[in-house]
Coordinates of C-alpha atoms in Angstrom, one line a residue:
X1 CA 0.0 0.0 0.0
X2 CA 1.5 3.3 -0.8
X3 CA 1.0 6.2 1.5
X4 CA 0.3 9.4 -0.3
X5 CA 0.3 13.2 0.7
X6 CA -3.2 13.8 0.2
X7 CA -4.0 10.4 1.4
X8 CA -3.1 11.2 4.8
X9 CA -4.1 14.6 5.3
X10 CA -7.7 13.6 4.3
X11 CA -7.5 10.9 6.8
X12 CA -6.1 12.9 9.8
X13 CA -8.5 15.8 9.3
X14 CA -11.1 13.4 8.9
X15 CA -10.2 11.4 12.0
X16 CA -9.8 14.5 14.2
X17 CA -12.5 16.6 13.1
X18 CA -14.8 14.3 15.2
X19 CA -12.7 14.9 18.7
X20 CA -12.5 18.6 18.2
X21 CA -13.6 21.5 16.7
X22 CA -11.0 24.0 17.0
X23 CA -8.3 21.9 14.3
X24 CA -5.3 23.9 12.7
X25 CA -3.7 22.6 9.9
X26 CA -0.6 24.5 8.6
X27 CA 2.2 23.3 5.9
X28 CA 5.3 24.2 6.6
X29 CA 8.3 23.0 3.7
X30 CA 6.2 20.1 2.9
X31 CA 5.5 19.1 6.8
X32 CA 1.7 19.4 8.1
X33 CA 0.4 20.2 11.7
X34 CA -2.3 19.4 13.2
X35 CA -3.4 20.8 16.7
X36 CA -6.1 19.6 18.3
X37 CA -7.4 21.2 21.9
X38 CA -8.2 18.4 24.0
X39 CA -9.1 19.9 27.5
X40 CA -10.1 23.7 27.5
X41 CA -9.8 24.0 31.1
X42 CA -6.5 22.4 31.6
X43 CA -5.1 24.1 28.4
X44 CA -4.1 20.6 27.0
X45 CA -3.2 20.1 22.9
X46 CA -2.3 17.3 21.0
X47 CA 0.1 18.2 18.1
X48 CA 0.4 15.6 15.3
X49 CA 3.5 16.8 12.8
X50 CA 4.0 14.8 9.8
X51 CA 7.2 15.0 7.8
X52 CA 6.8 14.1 4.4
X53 CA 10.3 14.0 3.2
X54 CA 11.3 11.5 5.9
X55 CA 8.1 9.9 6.1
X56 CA 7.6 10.7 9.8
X57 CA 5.0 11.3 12.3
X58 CA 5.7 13.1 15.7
X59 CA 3.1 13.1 18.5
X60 CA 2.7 15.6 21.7
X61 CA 0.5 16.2 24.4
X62 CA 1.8 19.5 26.3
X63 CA 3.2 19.5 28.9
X64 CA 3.8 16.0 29.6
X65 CA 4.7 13.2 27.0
X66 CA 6.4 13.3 23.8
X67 CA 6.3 10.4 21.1
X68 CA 8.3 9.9 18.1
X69 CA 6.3 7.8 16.1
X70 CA 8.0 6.4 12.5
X71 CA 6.5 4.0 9.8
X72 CA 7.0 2.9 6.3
X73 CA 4.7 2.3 3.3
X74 CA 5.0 -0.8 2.5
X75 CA 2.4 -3.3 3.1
X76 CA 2.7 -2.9 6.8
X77 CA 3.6 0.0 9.3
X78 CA 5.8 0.1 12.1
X79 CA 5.2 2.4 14.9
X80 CA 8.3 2.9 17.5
X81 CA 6.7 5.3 20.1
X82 CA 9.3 6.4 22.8
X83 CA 8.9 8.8 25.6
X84 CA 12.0 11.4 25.1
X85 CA 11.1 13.1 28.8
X86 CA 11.8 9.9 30.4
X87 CA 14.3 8.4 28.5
X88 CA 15.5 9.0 25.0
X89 CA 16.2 5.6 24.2
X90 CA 14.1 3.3 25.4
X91 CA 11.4 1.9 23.5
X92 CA 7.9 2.2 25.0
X93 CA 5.6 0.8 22.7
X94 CA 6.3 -1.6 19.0
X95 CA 3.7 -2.9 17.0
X96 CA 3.3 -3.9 13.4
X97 CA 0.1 -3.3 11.4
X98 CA -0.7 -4.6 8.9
X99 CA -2.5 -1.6 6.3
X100 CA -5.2 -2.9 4.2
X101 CA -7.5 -0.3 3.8
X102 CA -7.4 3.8 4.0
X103 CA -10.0 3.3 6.4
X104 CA -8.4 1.5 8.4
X105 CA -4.6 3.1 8.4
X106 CA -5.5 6.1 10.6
X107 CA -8.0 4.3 13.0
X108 CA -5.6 1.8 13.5
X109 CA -2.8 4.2 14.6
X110 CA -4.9 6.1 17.0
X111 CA -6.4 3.2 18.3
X112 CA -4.3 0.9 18.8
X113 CA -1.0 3.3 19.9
X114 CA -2.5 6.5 20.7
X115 CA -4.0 7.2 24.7
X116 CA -7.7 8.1 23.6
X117 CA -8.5 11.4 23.0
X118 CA -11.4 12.6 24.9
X119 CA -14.7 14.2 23.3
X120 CA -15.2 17.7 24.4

């Protein structure tokens, strides 16, 4: 399955349009944000950056956890999630998925790796 540009943006709007309505999306040199307020009275965002060129994804919550998620485009995806704050190199969480459907790609990732974001 090849992962494309547009494929992805769709699918991450898509996804997160449903947890929030205040979503940003900005392109910056070919790398898209997306921030999404998850708690208005504890100021809390989620910030999902994706990096085109090096086929990245990077995943915050402020001000506590940072994840450096990384997969290919293949027929599956690997996700290495690590917590930098704690320590830098130790792995936290590794799971293949297997990507069948663009349906399925994004719902996978958040479900299966990402804490749940709650509904506002």
């Amino acid at each position: 399955m090849r992962v494309t540009k547009s494929f992805l943006i769709f699918n991450m709007y898509k996804d997160y349009m449903k947890f929030n309505k205040k979503l940003l999306k900005a392109n910056y040199k070919g790398t898209y944000l997306f921030e999404i307020l998850v708690d208005e009275e504890k100021k809390a965002y989620q910030y999902y950056l994706i990096d085109f060129d090096n086929l990245s994804v990077t995943w915050q919550e402020t001000p506590f956890e940072k994840y450096d998620v990384k997969f290919s485009t293949d027929d599956a995806i690997m996700l290495k999630i690590t917590n930098k704050q704690v320590n830098p190199s130790k792995l936290v969480a590794e799971k293949k998925i297997k990507a069948e459907g663009k349906q399925e790609y994004i719902s996978k990732l958040t479900s299966d790796f990402f804490p749940t974001v709650p509904k506002l």
